[in-house]
Short mmCIF file of C-alpha atoms in Angstrom, two decimals:
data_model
loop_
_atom_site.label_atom_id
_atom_site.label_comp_id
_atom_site.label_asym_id
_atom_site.label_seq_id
_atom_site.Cartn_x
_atom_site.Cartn_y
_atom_site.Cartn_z
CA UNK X 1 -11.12 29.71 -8.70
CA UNK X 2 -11.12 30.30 -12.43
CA UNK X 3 -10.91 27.41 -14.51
CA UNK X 4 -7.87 27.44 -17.25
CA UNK X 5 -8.56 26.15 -20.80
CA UNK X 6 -6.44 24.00 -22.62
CA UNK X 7 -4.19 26.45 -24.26
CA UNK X 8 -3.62 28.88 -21.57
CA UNK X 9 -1.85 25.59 -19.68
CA UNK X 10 1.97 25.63 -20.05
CA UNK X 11 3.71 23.07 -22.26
CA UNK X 12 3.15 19.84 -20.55
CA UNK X 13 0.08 20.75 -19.26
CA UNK X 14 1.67 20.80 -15.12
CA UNK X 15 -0.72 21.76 -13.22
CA UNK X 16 0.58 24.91 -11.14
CA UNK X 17 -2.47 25.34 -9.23
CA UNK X 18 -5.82 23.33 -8.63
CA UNK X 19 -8.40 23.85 -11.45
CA UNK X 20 -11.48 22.45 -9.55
CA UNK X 21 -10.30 21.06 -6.74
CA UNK X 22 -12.15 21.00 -3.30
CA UNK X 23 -12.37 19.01 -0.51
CA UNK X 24 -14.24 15.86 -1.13
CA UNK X 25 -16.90 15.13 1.90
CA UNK X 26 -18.45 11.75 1.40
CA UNK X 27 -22.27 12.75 1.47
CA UNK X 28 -24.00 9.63 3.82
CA UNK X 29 -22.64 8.97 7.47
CA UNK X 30 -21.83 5.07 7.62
CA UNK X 31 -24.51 2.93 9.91
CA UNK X 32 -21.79 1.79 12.65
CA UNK X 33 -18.57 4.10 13.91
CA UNK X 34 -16.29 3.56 16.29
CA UNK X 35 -16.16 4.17 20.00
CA UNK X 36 -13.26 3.97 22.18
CA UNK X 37 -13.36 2.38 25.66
CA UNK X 38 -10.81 4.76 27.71
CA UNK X 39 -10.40 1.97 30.18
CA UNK X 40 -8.91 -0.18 27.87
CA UNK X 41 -7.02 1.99 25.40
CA UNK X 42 -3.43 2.28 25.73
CA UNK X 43 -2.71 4.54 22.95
CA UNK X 44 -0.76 2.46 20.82
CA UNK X 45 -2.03 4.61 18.11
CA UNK X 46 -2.75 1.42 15.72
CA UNK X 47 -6.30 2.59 14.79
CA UNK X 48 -5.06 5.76 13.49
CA UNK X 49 -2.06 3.85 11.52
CA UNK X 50 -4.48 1.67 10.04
CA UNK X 51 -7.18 3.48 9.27
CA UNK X 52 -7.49 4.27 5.06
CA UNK X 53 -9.65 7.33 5.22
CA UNK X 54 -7.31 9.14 7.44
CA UNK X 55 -10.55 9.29 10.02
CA UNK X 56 -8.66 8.97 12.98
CA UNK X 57 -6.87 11.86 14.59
CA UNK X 58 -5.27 12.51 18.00
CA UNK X 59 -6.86 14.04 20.19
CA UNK X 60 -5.35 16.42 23.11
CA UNK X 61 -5.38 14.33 26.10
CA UNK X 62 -3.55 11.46 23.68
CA UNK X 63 -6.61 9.39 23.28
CA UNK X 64 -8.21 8.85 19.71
CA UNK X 65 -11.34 9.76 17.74
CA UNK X 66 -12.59 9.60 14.33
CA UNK X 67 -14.14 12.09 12.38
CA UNK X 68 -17.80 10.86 11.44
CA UNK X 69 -17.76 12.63 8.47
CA UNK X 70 -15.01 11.22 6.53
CA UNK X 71 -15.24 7.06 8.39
CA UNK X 72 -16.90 4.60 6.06
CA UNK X 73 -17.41 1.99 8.87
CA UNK X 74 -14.97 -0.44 7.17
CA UNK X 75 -14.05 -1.81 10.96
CA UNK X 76 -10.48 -2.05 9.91
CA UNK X 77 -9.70 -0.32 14.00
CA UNK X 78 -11.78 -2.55 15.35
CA UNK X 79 -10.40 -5.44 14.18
CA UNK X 80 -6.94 -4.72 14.34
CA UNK X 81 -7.02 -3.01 18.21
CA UNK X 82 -5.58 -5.69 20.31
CA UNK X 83 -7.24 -4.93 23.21
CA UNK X 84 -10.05 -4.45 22.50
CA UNK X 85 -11.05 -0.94 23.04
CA UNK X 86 -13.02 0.09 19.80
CA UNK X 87 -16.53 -1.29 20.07
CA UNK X 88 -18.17 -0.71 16.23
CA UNK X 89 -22.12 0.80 17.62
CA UNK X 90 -24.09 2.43 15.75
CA UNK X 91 -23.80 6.29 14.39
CA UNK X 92 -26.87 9.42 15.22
CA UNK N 1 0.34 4.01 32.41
CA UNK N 2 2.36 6.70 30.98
CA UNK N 3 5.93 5.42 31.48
CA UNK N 4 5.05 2.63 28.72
CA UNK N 5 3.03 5.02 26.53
CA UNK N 6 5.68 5.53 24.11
CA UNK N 7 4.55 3.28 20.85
CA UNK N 8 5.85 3.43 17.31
CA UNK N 9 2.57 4.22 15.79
CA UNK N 10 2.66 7.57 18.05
CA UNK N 11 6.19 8.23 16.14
CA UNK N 12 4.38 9.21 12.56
CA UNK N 13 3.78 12.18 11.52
CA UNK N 14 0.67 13.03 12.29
CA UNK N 15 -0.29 15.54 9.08
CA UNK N 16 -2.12 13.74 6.77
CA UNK N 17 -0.69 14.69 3.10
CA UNK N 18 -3.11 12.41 1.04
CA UNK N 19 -6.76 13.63 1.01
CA UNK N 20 -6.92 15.05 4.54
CA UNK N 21 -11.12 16.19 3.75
CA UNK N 22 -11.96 12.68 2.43
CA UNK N 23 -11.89 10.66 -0.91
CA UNK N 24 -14.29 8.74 -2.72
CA UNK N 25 -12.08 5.16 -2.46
CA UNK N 26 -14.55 2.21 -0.84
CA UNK N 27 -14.70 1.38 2.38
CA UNK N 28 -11.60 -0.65 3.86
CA UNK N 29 -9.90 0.07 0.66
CA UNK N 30 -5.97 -0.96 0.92
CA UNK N 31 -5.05 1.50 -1.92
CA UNK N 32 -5.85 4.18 -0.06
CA UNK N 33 -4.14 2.80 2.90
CA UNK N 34 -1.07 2.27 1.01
CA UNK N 35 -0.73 5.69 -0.59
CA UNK N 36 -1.58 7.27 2.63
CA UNK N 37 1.59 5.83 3.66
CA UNK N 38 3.43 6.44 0.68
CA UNK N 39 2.64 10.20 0.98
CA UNK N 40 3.60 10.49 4.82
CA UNK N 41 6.73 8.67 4.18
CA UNK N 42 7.41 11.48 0.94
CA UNK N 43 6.36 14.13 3.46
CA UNK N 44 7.27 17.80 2.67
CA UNK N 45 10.08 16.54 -0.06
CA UNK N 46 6.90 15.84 -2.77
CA UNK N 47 4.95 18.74 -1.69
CA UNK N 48 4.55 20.76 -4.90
CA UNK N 49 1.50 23.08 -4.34
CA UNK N 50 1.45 25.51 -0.86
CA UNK N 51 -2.01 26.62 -1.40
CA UNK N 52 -3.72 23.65 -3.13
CA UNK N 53 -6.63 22.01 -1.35
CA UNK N 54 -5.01 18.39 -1.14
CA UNK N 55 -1.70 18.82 0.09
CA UNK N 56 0.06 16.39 -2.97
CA UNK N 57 -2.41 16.56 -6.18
CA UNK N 58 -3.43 13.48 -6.54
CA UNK N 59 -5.94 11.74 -9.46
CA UNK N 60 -7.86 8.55 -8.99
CA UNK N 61 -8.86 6.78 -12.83
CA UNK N 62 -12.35 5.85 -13.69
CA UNK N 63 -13.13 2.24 -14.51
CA UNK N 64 -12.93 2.48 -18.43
CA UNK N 65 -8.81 3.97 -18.21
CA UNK N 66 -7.85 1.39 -15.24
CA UNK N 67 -6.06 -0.75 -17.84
CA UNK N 68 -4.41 2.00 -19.21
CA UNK N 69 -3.16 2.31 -15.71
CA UNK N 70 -2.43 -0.79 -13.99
CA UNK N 71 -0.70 -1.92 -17.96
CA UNK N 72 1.33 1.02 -17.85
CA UNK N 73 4.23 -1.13 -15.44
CA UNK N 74 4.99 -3.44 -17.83
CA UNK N 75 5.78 -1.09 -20.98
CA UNK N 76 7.11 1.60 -18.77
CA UNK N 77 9.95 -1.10 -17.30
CA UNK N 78 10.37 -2.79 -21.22
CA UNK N 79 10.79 0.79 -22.60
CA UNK N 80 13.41 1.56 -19.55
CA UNK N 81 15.19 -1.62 -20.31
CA UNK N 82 15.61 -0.32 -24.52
CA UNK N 83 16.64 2.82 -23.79
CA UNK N 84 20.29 3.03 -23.82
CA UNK N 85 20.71 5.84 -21.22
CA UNK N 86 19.54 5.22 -17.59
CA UNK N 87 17.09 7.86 -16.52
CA UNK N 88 18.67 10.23 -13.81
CA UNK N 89 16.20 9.76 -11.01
CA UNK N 90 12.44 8.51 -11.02
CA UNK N 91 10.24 6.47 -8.51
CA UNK N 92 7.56 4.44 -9.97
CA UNK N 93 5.06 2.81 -7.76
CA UNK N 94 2.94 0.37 -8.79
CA UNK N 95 -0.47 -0.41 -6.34
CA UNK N 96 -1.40 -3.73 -7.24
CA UNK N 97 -4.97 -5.04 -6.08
CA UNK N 98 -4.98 -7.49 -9.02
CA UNK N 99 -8.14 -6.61 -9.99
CA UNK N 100 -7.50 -6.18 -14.15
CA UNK N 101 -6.25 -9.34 -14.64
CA UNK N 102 -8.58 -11.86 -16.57
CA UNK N 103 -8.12 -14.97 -14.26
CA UNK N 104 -6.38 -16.09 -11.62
CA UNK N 105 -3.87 -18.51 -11.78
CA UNK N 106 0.29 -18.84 -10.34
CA UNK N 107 1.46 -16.82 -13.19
CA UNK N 108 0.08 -13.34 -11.98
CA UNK N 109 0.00 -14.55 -8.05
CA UNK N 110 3.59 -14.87 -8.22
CA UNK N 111 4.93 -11.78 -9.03
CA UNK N 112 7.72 -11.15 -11.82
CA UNK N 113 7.68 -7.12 -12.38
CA UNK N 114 10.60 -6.30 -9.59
CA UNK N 115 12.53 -8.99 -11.14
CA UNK N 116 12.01 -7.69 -14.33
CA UNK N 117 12.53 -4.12 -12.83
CA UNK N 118 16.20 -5.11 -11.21
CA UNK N 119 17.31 -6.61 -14.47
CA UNK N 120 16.80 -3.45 -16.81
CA UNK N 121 19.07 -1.73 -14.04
CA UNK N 122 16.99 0.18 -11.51
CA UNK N 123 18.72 0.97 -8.42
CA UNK N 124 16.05 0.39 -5.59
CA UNK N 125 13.52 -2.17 -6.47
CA UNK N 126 11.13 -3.45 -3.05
CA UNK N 127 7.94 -4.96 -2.61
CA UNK N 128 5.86 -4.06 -0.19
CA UNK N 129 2.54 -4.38 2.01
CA UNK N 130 0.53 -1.84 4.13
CA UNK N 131 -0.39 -4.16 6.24
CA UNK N 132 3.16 -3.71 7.46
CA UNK N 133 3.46 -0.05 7.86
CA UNK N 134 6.61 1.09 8.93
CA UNK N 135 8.53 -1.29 6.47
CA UNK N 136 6.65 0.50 4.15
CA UNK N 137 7.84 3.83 4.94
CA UNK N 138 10.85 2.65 4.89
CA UNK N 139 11.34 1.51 1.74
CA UNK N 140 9.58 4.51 0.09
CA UNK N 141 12.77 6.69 1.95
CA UNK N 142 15.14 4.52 0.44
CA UNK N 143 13.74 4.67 -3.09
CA UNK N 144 13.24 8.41 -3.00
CA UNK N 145 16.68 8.66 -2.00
CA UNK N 146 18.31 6.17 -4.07
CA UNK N 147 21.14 7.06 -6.75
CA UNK N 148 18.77 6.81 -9.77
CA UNK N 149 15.38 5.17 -10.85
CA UNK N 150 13.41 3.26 -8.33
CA UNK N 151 10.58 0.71 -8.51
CA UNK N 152 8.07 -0.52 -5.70
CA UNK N 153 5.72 -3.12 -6.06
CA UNK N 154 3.14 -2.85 -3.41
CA UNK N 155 0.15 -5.42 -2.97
CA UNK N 156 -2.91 -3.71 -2.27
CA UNK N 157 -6.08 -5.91 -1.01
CA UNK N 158 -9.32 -4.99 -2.34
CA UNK N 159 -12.43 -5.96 -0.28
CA UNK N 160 -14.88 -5.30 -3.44
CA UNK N 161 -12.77 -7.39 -6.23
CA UNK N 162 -11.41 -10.04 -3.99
CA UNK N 163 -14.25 -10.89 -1.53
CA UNK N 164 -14.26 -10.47 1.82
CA UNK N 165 -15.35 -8.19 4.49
CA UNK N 166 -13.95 -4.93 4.78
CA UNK N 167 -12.82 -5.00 8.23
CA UNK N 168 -10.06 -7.98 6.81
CA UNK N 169 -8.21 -5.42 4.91
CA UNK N 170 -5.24 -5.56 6.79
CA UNK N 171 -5.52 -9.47 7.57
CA UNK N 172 -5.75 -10.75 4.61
CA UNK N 173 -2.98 -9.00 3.35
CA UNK N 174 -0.81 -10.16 6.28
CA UNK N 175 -1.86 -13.46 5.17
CA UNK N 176 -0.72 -12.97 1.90
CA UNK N 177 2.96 -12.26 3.09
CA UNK N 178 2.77 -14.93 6.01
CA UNK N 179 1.78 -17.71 3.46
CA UNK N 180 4.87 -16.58 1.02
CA UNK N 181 3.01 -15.37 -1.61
CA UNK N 182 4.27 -12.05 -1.60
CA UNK N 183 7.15 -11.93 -0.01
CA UNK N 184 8.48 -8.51 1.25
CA UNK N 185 12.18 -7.94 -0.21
CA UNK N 186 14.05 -5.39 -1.58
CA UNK N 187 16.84 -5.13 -4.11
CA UNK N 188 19.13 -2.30 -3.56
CA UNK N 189 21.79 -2.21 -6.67
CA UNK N 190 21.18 -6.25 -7.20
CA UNK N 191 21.79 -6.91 -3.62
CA UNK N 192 18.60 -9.20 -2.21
CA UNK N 193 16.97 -8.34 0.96
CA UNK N 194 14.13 -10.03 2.67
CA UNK N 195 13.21 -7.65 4.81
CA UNK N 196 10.48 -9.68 6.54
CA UNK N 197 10.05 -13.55 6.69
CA UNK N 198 8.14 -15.90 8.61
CA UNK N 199 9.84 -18.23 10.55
CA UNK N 200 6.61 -20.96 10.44
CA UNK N 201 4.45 -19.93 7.25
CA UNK N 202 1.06 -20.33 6.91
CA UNK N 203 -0.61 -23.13 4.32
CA UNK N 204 -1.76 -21.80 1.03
CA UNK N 205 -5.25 -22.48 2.00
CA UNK N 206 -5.68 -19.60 4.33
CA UNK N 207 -4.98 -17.20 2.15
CA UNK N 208 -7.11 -18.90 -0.50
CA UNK N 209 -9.98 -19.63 2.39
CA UNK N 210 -9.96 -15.69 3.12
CA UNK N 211 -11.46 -14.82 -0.43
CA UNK N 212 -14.21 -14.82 -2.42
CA UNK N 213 -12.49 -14.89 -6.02
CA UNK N 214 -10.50 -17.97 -4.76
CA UNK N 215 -13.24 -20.50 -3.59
CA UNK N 216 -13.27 -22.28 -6.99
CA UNK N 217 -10.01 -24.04 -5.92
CA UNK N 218 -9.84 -27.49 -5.50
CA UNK N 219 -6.88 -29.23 -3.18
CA UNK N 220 -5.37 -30.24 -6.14
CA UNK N 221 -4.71 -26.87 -7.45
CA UNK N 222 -3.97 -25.71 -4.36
CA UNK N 223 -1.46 -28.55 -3.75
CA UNK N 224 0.66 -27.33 -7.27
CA UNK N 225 0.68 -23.95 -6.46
CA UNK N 226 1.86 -24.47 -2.67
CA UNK N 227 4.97 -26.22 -4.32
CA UNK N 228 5.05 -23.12 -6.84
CA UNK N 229 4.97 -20.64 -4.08
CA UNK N 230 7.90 -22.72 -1.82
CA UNK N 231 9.65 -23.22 -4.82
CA UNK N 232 9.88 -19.57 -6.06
CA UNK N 233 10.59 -18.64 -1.69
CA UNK N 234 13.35 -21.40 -1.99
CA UNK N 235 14.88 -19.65 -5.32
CA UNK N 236 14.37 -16.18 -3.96
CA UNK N 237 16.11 -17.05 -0.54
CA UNK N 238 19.30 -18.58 -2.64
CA UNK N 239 19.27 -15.16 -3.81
CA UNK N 240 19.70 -13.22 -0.75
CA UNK N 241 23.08 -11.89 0.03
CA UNK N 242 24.27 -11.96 -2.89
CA UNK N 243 24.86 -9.68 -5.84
CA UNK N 244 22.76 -10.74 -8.73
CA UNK N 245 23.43 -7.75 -11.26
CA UNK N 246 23.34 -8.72 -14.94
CA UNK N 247 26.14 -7.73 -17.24
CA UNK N 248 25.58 -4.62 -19.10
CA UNK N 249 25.26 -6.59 -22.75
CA UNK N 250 22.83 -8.65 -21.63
CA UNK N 251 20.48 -5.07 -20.01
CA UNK N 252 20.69 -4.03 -23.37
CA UNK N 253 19.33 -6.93 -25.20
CA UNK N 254 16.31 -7.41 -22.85
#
């Protein structure tokens, strides 16, 4: 994508398009991820509403799993699953 | 199993409009909780850009501008309340983790700016919490569709700034609304709403307890600001049901 100088920008300088923008991949994998217990998941779907990194994604069968590459291990699903499905354990 | 498997989490949308291939926010950060919301509650109505990488351009401000930033409420609401004419239509959100302020005291714990906000004549002013989602959402509908400019307040808990563990996120900032800190009401055209109250609050000392930043309070201090915090509830609750719009001379003098 070419990148626009100042005064080729329309008044206001509103962005049309994205100048640089890409996808943003944090670089190191966090120590512990989550892992769902199957047994004890109900699919309440309260990991995915809580989760900040938008990690957490639905999966086919209606049972959830995060995306290694964008979690930061913050825990937030594993403290906020009431039953206790999401174990925190470490990452390969 | 199945029969019960209906939930109200399972009822979002599930596209993710905010940063769908990652951001560089902290870990357990409840900014980027709450705008995660705020963008699946705007949806495809603030979609601006079809073929942009993010779905909703978005910009995150380095260190050295975040005053800039977080100060830009106050003038922005004092500059709405001079101007003579109301603007048409414009939602301003403001993501508080009370991180810029110098020290902490009952003067920026309590908050003032959707007061302030209702008084120069907006015609949606909330606060709100992502630790309680779908009131969230809500309120960000009824702003974007209210009859002219809207204001949300929305208390964002920062693991780094305040100190505690990451995994608390969403805890402590229950807390913070269970202990009446921050309540969760919403003024639509001067009428008050508390949209969520606790029946049995908390003490003051668990949300103080939960932090880092707070442990230099004694019980004294705690004592005078639990009967700052009930006593701002107890005037905010006389409010409720009741129109509270200020006359038009006195909006322009403010």
């Amino acid at each position: 994508m070419v990148e626009k100088t100042f005064s080729q920008r329309k008044v206001g300088c509103h962005l049309l398009e994205t100048d640089k923008a890409r996808p943003y991949k944090p670089g190191k994998k966090p120590e512990l991820g989550p892992v769902w217990d199957k047994d004890l998941c109900v699919r309440c779907a309260l990991c995915y509403v809580y989760c900040p990194d938008a990690a957490i994604s639905r999966q086919d069968d209606g049972f959830f799993d995060a995306d290694m590459n964008l979690c930061k291990g913050c825990g937030i699903c594993h403290r906020e699953c009431w039953f206790g499905a999401i174990s925190m354990q470490e990452v390969d | 199993m199945d029969t019960y498997s209906l939930y109200a989490g399972q009822l979002l949308p599930f596209k993710e409009y905010f940063a769908p291939k990652g951001h560089n926010a902290c870990s357990g950060c409840g900014v980027a909780l709450a705008v995660r919301h705020v963008y699946k509650a705007l949806g495809e109505d603030a979609r601006q850009l079809e073929k942009a990488v993010w779905e909703i351009p978005w910009g995150r401000a380095g260190i050295g501008k975040t005053e800039n930033v977080s100060g830009g409420a106050q003038p922005a609401l004092l500059s709405i309340a001079k101007s003579k004419g109301k603007p048409s239509s414009m939602l301003q959100i403001c993501f508080d983790n009370e991180c810029t302020e110098g020290t902490v005291d009952n003067s920026i714990l309590i908050k003032r700016h959707p007061s302030i906000a209702s008084a120069s004549g907006y015609a949606y002013v909330a606060t709100a919490c992502p630790s309680y989602p779908f009131d969230l959402i809500e309120k960000v509908r009824k702003a974007w569709n209210a009859a002219g400019p809207a204001y949300l307040h929305i208390l964002c808990p920062c693991p780094v700034a305040w100190g505690f563990d990451p995994q608390d996120t969403v805890r402590v900032g229950r807390k913070a609304v269970e202990t009446r800190i921050f309540p969760l009401y919403e003024i639509a055209g001067g009428y008050y709403t508390i949209t969520i109250e606790e029946p049995n609050p908390r003490p003051l000392i668990h949300y103080s307890k939960a932090q880092e930043r707070l442990s230099g309070w004694k019980s004294k201090k705690i004592e005078a600001l639990q009967q700052a915090v009930d006593s701002a509830f107890s005037e905010l609750k006389s409010k409720e049901n009741k129109n509270v719009n200020y006359p038009s001379n006195i909006r322009a003098e403010m």
